[in-house]
CSV table of C-alpha atoms in Angstrom, one decimal:
chain,number,residue,atom,x,y,z
D,28,UNK,CA,13.6,10.9,20.7
D,29,UNK,CA,11.0,9.4,18.3
D,30,UNK,CA,10.8,8.0,14.5
D,31,UNK,CA,10.9,11.1,11.6
D,32,UNK,CA,7.7,9.1,10.6
D,33,UNK,CA,5.4,7.0,12.3
D,34,UNK,CA,5.4,4.1,10.0
D,35,UNK,CA,9.5,3.9,11.5
D,36,UNK,CA,7.7,2.9,14.3
D,37,UNK,CA,6.0,0.4,13.3
D,38,UNK,CA,8.9,-1.3,11.1
D,39,UNK,CA,10.8,-1.6,14.4
D,40,UNK,CA,8.3,-2.8,15.9
D,41,UNK,CA,7.4,-5.6,13.3
D,42,UNK,CA,10.4,-5.7,11.5
D,43,UNK,CA,9.2,-8.6,9.6
D,44,UNK,CA,6.4,-7.1,7.5
D,45,UNK,CA,7.1,-6.9,3.6
D,46,UNK,CA,8.5,-3.2,2.8
D,47,UNK,CA,4.7,-2.5,0.4
D,48,UNK,CA,3.2,-3.1,3.5
D,49,UNK,CA,4.9,0.0,4.7
D,50,UNK,CA,4.2,1.7,1.5
D,51,UNK,CA,0.8,1.0,1.9
D,52,UNK,CA,1.1,2.0,6.4
D,53,UNK,CA,2.6,4.7,5.0
D,54,UNK,CA,0.6,6.1,2.5
D,55,UNK,CA,-2.4,6.2,4.9
D,56,UNK,CA,-0.3,7.6,7.9
D,57,UNK,CA,-0.1,10.4,5.0
D,58,UNK,CA,-3.6,10.7,5.2
D,59,UNK,CA,-4.0,10.8,9.1
D,60,UNK,CA,-1.5,13.8,9.0
D,61,UNK,CA,-3.2,15.7,6.7
D,62,UNK,CA,-6.2,15.2,8.4
D,63,UNK,CA,-5.2,15.6,11.5
D,64,UNK,CA,-2.1,17.7,11.5
D,65,UNK,CA,2.2,16.0,11.6
D,66,UNK,CA,1.6,15.4,15.6
D,67,UNK,CA,-1.2,13.9,15.4
D,68,UNK,CA,0.0,10.4,17.2
D,69,UNK,CA,1.7,12.4,19.8
D,70,UNK,CA,-0.5,13.3,22.6
D,71,UNK,CA,-1.8,9.3,24.3
D,72,UNK,CA,-4.9,11.5,26.0
D,73,UNK,CA,-5.9,13.2,22.8
D,74,UNK,CA,-9.8,12.6,22.8
D,75,UNK,CA,-10.6,10.0,20.1
D,76,UNK,CA,-14.5,10.9,19.9
D,77,UNK,CA,-13.7,13.9,17.7
D,78,UNK,CA,-10.7,12.0,15.2
D,79,UNK,CA,-13.3,9.0,14.5
D,80,UNK,CA,-16.0,11.8,13.0
D,81,UNK,CA,-13.7,13.5,11.8
D,82,UNK,CA,-11.9,10.0,9.3
D,83,UNK,CA,-16.3,8.9,8.9
D,84,UNK,CA,-17.2,12.7,8.0
D,85,UNK,CA,-14.8,12.3,5.0
D,86,UNK,CA,-15.1,11.5,1.7
D,87,UNK,CA,-13.0,9.3,1.5
D,88,UNK,CA,-14.7,5.3,1.0
D,89,UNK,CA,-15.7,3.5,3.4
D,90,UNK,CA,-13.2,0.8,3.1
D,91,UNK,CA,-10.5,3.3,3.6
D,92,UNK,CA,-12.0,4.7,6.6
D,93,UNK,CA,-11.8,1.5,7.7
D,94,UNK,CA,-7.7,1.2,6.9
D,95,UNK,CA,-7.3,4.6,8.5
D,96,UNK,CA,-8.5,3.0,11.7
D,97,UNK,CA,-6.5,0.0,11.0
D,98,UNK,CA,-2.9,2.0,10.4
D,99,UNK,CA,-3.6,3.5,13.3
D,100,UNK,CA,-4.2,0.4,15.7
D,101,UNK,CA,-1.3,-0.9,14.2
D,102,UNK,CA,0.9,2.6,15.2
D,103,UNK,CA,-0.6,2.4,18.3
D,104,UNK,CA,0.5,-0.8,19.6
D,105,UNK,CA,3.9,-0.5,18.7
D,106,UNK,CA,4.6,2.1,20.8
D,107,UNK,CA,5.3,1.7,24.6
D,108,UNK,CA,2.8,-0.1,26.4
D,109,UNK,CA,-0.1,1.2,28.1
D,110,UNK,CA,0.1,3.9,26.6
D,111,UNK,CA,-2.6,5.5,23.4
D,112,UNK,CA,-5.0,3.3,25.5
D,113,UNK,CA,-8.2,5.0,25.2
D,114,UNK,CA,-7.1,5.7,21.1
D,115,UNK,CA,-7.1,1.8,21.2
D,116,UNK,CA,-10.0,1.1,22.5
D,117,UNK,CA,-12.0,3.8,20.8
D,118,UNK,CA,-10.7,3.0,17.5
D,119,UNK,CA,-10.2,-0.7,17.6
D,120,UNK,CA,-14.6,-0.2,18.7
D,121,UNK,CA,-14.9,1.8,15.7
D,122,UNK,CA,-13.1,-1.6,13.8
D,123,UNK,CA,-15.3,-3.8,15.5
D,124,UNK,CA,-18.1,-1.4,14.6
D,125,UNK,CA,-17.7,-1.6,10.7
D,126,UNK,CA,-16.2,-4.6,10.0
D,127,UNK,CA,-19.9,-6.2,11.2
D,128,UNK,CA,-21.4,-3.6,9.1
D,129,UNK,CA,-19.1,-5.0,6.1
D,130,UNK,CA,-20.5,-8.7,7.2
D,131,UNK,CA,-23.6,-7.7,7.0
D,132,UNK,CA,-23.8,-5.1,4.2
D,133,UNK,CA,-22.7,-8.1,2.1
D,134,UNK,CA,-24.8,-10.6,4.0
D,135,UNK,CA,-28.5,-8.8,2.8
D,136,UNK,CA,-27.6,-6.8,-0.4
D,137,UNK,CA,-24.9,-8.9,-2.1
D,138,UNK,CA,-24.4,-6.8,-5.2
D,139,UNK,CA,-22.5,-4.5,-3.3
D,140,UNK,CA,-20.1,-6.8,-3.3
D,141,UNK,CA,-19.6,-5.8,-7.2
D,142,UNK,CA,-18.3,-2.7,-6.7
D,143,UNK,CA,-19.7,-0.4,-9.7
D,144,UNK,CA,-17.0,-0.7,-11.8
D,145,UNK,CA,-17.1,-4.3,-11.5
D,146,UNK,CA,-21.0,-3.6,-12.7
D,147,UNK,CA,-20.1,-2.5,-15.5
D,148,UNK,CA,-17.8,-4.6,-16.6
D,149,UNK,CA,-19.3,-7.7,-15.7
D,150,UNK,CA,-19.6,-10.1,-18.3
D,151,UNK,CA,-20.4,-14.4,-18.3
D,152,UNK,CA,-18.5,-16.6,-18.3
D,153,UNK,CA,-19.5,-18.0,-21.3
D,154,UNK,CA,-18.6,-14.0,-23.1
D,155,UNK,CA,-14.8,-14.7,-20.9
D,156,UNK,CA,-15.0,-17.9,-23.1
D,157,UNK,CA,-15.9,-16.4,-26.8
D,158,UNK,CA,-13.4,-12.9,-25.2
D,159,UNK,CA,-10.5,-16.3,-24.6
D,160,UNK,CA,-11.0,-17.2,-28.3
D,161,UNK,CA,-11.0,-14.1,-29.6
D,162,UNK,CA,-7.2,-13.5,-28.5
D,163,UNK,CA,-6.7,-16.7,-29.6
D,164,UNK,CA,-6.9,-15.9,-33.3
D,165,UNK,CA,-4.7,-13.0,-32.8
D,166,UNK,CA,-2.4,-14.4,-30.6
D,167,UNK,CA,0.8,-15.2,-32.9
D,168,UNK,CA,0.5,-10.6,-33.9
D,169,UNK,CA,3.0,-10.2,-30.9
D,170,UNK,CA,4.4,-12.0,-28.0
D,171,UNK,CA,2.7,-9.9,-25.5
D,172,UNK,CA,-0.5,-10.7,-27.0
D,173,UNK,CA,0.7,-14.7,-27.3
D,174,UNK,CA,1.1,-14.1,-23.5
D,175,UNK,CA,-2.1,-12.3,-22.6
D,176,UNK,CA,-3.9,-15.7,-24.5
D,177,UNK,CA,-1.7,-18.3,-22.4
D,178,UNK,CA,-2.4,-16.4,-19.0
D,179,UNK,CA,-6.1,-16.4,-19.8
D,180,UNK,CA,-6.5,-20.0,-20.4
D,181,UNK,CA,-4.8,-20.6,-17.0
D,182,UNK,CA,-7.3,-17.7,-15.6
D,183,UNK,CA,-10.1,-19.3,-16.6
D,184,UNK,CA,-9.4,-22.7,-15.5
D,185,UNK,CA,-7.7,-21.8,-12.3
D,186,UNK,CA,-8.6,-17.6,-11.2
D,187,UNK,CA,-5.5,-17.7,-9.0
D,188,UNK,CA,-3.8,-13.7,-8.6
D,189,UNK,CA,-1.3,-12.0,-10.9
D,190,UNK,CA,0.6,-14.8,-10.1
D,191,UNK,CA,2.0,-15.9,-13.6
D,192,UNK,CA,3.9,-12.5,-13.6
D,193,UNK,CA,7.6,-13.7,-14.0
D,194,UNK,CA,7.0,-17.0,-14.3
D,195,UNK,CA,9.7,-19.3,-14.7
D,196,UNK,CA,10.7,-22.6,-16.5
D,197,UNK,CA,12.6,-25.2,-15.0
D,198,UNK,CA,13.0,-29.2,-15.1
D,199,UNK,CA,12.0,-31.1,-11.7
D,200,UNK,CA,15.5,-31.8,-11.0
D,201,UNK,CA,16.8,-28.3,-10.9
D,202,UNK,CA,13.5,-27.6,-9.0
D,203,UNK,CA,14.4,-29.9,-6.1
D,204,UNK,CA,17.5,-28.1,-5.8
D,205,UNK,CA,16.6,-24.6,-5.5
D,206,UNK,CA,16.4,-23.0,-1.6
D,207,UNK,CA,13.3,-21.7,0.6
D,208,UNK,CA,15.9,-18.4,-0.5
D,209,UNK,CA,15.5,-18.8,-4.6
D,210,UNK,CA,11.8,-19.9,-4.3
D,211,UNK,CA,11.0,-16.8,-2.3
D,212,UNK,CA,8.2,-14.7,-4.3
D,213,UNK,CA,9.0,-16.7,-7.6
D,214,UNK,CA,6.4,-19.0,-9.0
D,215,UNK,CA,7.9,-21.8,-11.5
D,216,UNK,CA,6.4,-24.1,-14.4
D,217,UNK,CA,8.5,-26.9,-13.5
D,218,UNK,CA,8.6,-29.6,-16.8
D,219,UNK,CA,9.0,-33.2,-17.4
D,220,UNK,CA,8.3,-35.7,-19.3
D,221,UNK,CA,5.2,-36.3,-19.3
D,222,UNK,CA,3.5,-33.2,-17.2
D,223,UNK,CA,3.7,-29.2,-16.8
D,224,UNK,CA,3.1,-28.0,-12.9
D,225,UNK,CA,2.6,-24.8,-12.2
D,226,UNK,CA,4.5,-24.6,-8.2
D,227,UNK,CA,3.3,-21.6,-6.6
D,228,UNK,CA,5.6,-20.3,-3.5
D,229,UNK,CA,4.3,-20.0,-0.1
D,230,UNK,CA,4.1,-17.6,2.2
D,231,UNK,CA,3.7,-17.9,6.0
D,232,UNK,CA,2.3,-14.8,6.8
D,233,UNK,CA,-0.2,-15.1,4.0
D,234,UNK,CA,-1.0,-19.0,4.2
D,235,UNK,CA,-4.9,-18.2,3.4
D,236,UNK,CA,-4.7,-16.1,-0.2
D,237,UNK,CA,-1.8,-18.5,-1.8
D,238,UNK,CA,-3.1,-20.4,-4.3
D,239,UNK,CA,-2.4,-24.5,-3.9
D,240,UNK,CA,1.6,-24.9,-3.9
D,241,UNK,CA,1.0,-27.8,-6.9
D,242,UNK,CA,-1.2,-27.6,-9.7
D,243,UNK,CA,-0.9,-30.6,-12.2
D,244,UNK,CA,-2.2,-28.2,-16.0
D,245,UNK,CA,-4.6,-30.3,-17.3
D,246,UNK,CA,-3.9,-31.7,-20.7
D,247,UNK,CA,-5.8,-29.3,-22.8
D,248,UNK,CA,-3.8,-26.5,-21.0
D,249,UNK,CA,-0.5,-28.3,-21.2
D,250,UNK,CA,-1.1,-28.4,-25.1
D,251,UNK,CA,-1.6,-24.7,-24.7
D,252,UNK,CA,1.4,-24.1,-22.6
D,253,UNK,CA,4.2,-26.1,-24.4
D,254,UNK,CA,2.9,-24.6,-27.7
D,255,UNK,CA,3.7,-21.4,-25.7
D,256,UNK,CA,7.2,-22.2,-25.0
D,257,UNK,CA,8.1,-23.6,-28.5
D,258,UNK,CA,6.6,-20.9,-29.9
D,259,UNK,CA,9.2,-18.7,-27.9
D,260,UNK,CA,11.7,-20.9,-27.7
D,261,UNK,CA,12.1,-21.0,-24.7
D,262,UNK,CA,11.7,-25.2,-24.6
D,263,UNK,CA,14.6,-25.1,-26.6
D,264,UNK,CA,16.4,-22.7,-24.9
D,265,UNK,CA,15.8,-24.1,-21.6
D,266,UNK,CA,16.8,-27.6,-23.0
D,267,UNK,CA,20.2,-26.7,-24.7
D,268,UNK,CA,21.2,-24.9,-21.4
D,269,UNK,CA,19.8,-26.3,-18.7
D,270,UNK,CA,23.6,-25.7,-16.8
D,271,UNK,CA,23.8,-22.4,-18.0
D,272,UNK,CA,20.2,-21.4,-16.0
D,273,UNK,CA,19.9,-23.4,-12.9
D,274,UNK,CA,16.8,-20.9,-11.7
D,275,UNK,CA,15.0,-21.8,-15.2
D,276,UNK,CA,14.4,-19.3,-17.6
D,277,UNK,CA,11.6,-16.2,-16.7
D,278,UNK,CA,8.8,-16.8,-19.6
D,279,UNK,CA,6.6,-14.2,-18.5
D,280,UNK,CA,8.9,-11.2,-18.9
D,281,UNK,CA,6.9,-8.9,-16.1
D,282,UNK,CA,5.8,-8.1,-13.1
D,283,UNK,CA,2.5,-8.1,-11.3
D,284,UNK,CA,1.5,-4.5,-12.3
D,285,UNK,CA,2.9,-4.8,-16.0
D,286,UNK,CA,1.0,-8.1,-16.2
D,287,UNK,CA,-2.3,-6.2,-14.7
D,288,UNK,CA,-2.2,-3.0,-17.1
D,289,UNK,CA,-1.0,-5.8,-20.1
D,290,UNK,CA,-4.5,-7.8,-19.7
D,291,UNK,CA,-6.3,-4.6,-19.1
D,292,UNK,CA,-5.4,-3.1,-22.7
D,293,UNK,CA,-5.7,-6.9,-24.4
D,294,UNK,CA,-10.1,-6.9,-22.9
D,295,UNK,CA,-10.1,-2.7,-24.0
D,296,UNK,CA,-8.9,-3.7,-27.1
D,297,UNK,CA,-11.2,-6.9,-28.0
D,298,UNK,CA,-14.3,-5.9,-26.1
D,299,UNK,CA,-14.0,-2.5,-24.5
D,300,UNK,CA,-13.9,-3.8,-21.5
D,301,UNK,CA,-11.3,-3.5,-18.1
D,302,UNK,CA,-11.3,-7.6,-17.7
D,303,UNK,CA,-8.7,-8.1,-14.3
D,304,UNK,CA,-7.6,-10.7,-12.6
D,305,UNK,CA,-10.0,-9.6,-9.7
D,306,UNK,CA,-13.0,-10.3,-12.0
D,307,UNK,CA,-12.3,-13.2,-13.8
D,308,UNK,CA,-11.8,-15.0,-10.5
D,309,UNK,CA,-16.2,-13.3,-9.6
D,310,UNK,CA,-16.8,-14.4,-13.5
D,311,UNK,CA,-15.5,-18.2,-13.1
D,312,UNK,CA,-16.6,-18.8,-9.4
D,313,UNK,CA,-20.0,-18.0,-10.2
D,314,UNK,CA,-20.6,-19.8,-12.7
D,315,UNK,CA,-19.4,-23.4,-10.8
D,316,UNK,CA,-20.6,-22.6,-7.7
D,317,UNK,CA,-23.1,-19.3,-7.7
D,318,UNK,CA,-26.6,-20.9,-8.9
D,319,UNK,CA,-26.7,-23.3,-5.4
D,320,UNK,CA,-23.6,-23.5,-3.8
D,321,UNK,CA,-23.8,-27.5,-3.8
D,322,UNK,CA,-20.6,-29.6,-3.4
D,323,UNK,CA,-19.1,-27.9,-0.7
D,324,UNK,CA,-16.0,-30.8,-1.2
D,325,UNK,CA,-15.6,-29.9,-4.7
D,326,UNK,CA,-16.2,-26.3,-3.7
D,327,UNK,CA,-13.5,-26.3,-1.0
D,328,UNK,CA,-10.6,-28.1,-2.4
D,329,UNK,CA,-11.5,-25.2,-5.5
D,330,UNK,CA,-11.1,-22.2,-3.0
D,331,UNK,CA,-8.0,-23.8,-2.5
D,332,UNK,CA,-6.0,-24.0,-5.7
D,333,UNK,CA,-7.4,-20.1,-6.1
D,334,UNK,CA,-5.9,-19.1,-3.1
D,335,UNK,CA,-8.8,-18.3,-0.5
D,336,UNK,CA,-10.7,-19.9,2.7
D,337,UNK,CA,-14.1,-21.0,1.3
D,338,UNK,CA,-15.9,-18.6,3.6
D,339,UNK,CA,-13.9,-15.1,1.4
D,340,UNK,CA,-15.3,-17.6,-1.7
D,341,UNK,CA,-18.6,-17.1,-0.8
D,342,UNK,CA,-18.6,-13.9,0.7
D,343,UNK,CA,-16.2,-11.9,-1.9
D,344,UNK,CA,-16.5,-13.4,-5.7
D,345,UNK,CA,-19.5,-15.7,-5.0
D,346,UNK,CA,-22.0,-13.3,-6.2
D,347,UNK,CA,-23.5,-12.3,-9.4
């Protein structure tokens, strides 16, 4: 007997998939159901050509169309071997075509890497610095604004994703006692007498999109964070009761979505733009490596810190 929803077939065949990935697959499979009916995936002999044509004729973005082909392939490959062979071959061929087109479009026309929304919100590196300085002047107005400021200063130097969300302050001794489970999905700011170090969690399934694990803060950024910790009283709380907080204390009290919304609200308030972490990555990377793409060794080291490959950096982020 088949599962009630095709995502359950995928979950059973691939038990290591994250809940967030399954949630995304469920949304995409619901879209397939809306396009082709509830039992669209039951018939292993169904002609895939009309399905492919209907997906292409829909008003969905090219990216979402690719996602529909991909999730369908995942579903077909999660079912018993040697079923859906016709659909698998056709959908895989279509995926290859769309990937080739994506590569060609972005090679021929680099501006396509930047969406229309990003074009409207794009600012220069100098303008980004000016914006952060505006926030700096008002950082004491609220705890949220101060948090946004220290995160922006960090992104200005190494533009990771929303990896400062839920950041925890911890001593080196306590950090070294953490289990692998304790570190799962949690990023830390390790405090020692001589330095502060970001410790970004590493995920075996997404090693190419995680920032470099240990990153010592440069002295100017360290001073910014230490002042933040003192003003928010985190340093005193942590140092006075380390035994009480063996896993550290949270110093950025929000999840990734909340942090993203905070950064958007702040940029809207100060410069009437939506400055996301993705946009900051584009601005910073293009500033340092966009004109001549020289010093590849230096750029490769920077890409590793940020959490992507050099190829991705050049294709997606290193564009005017």
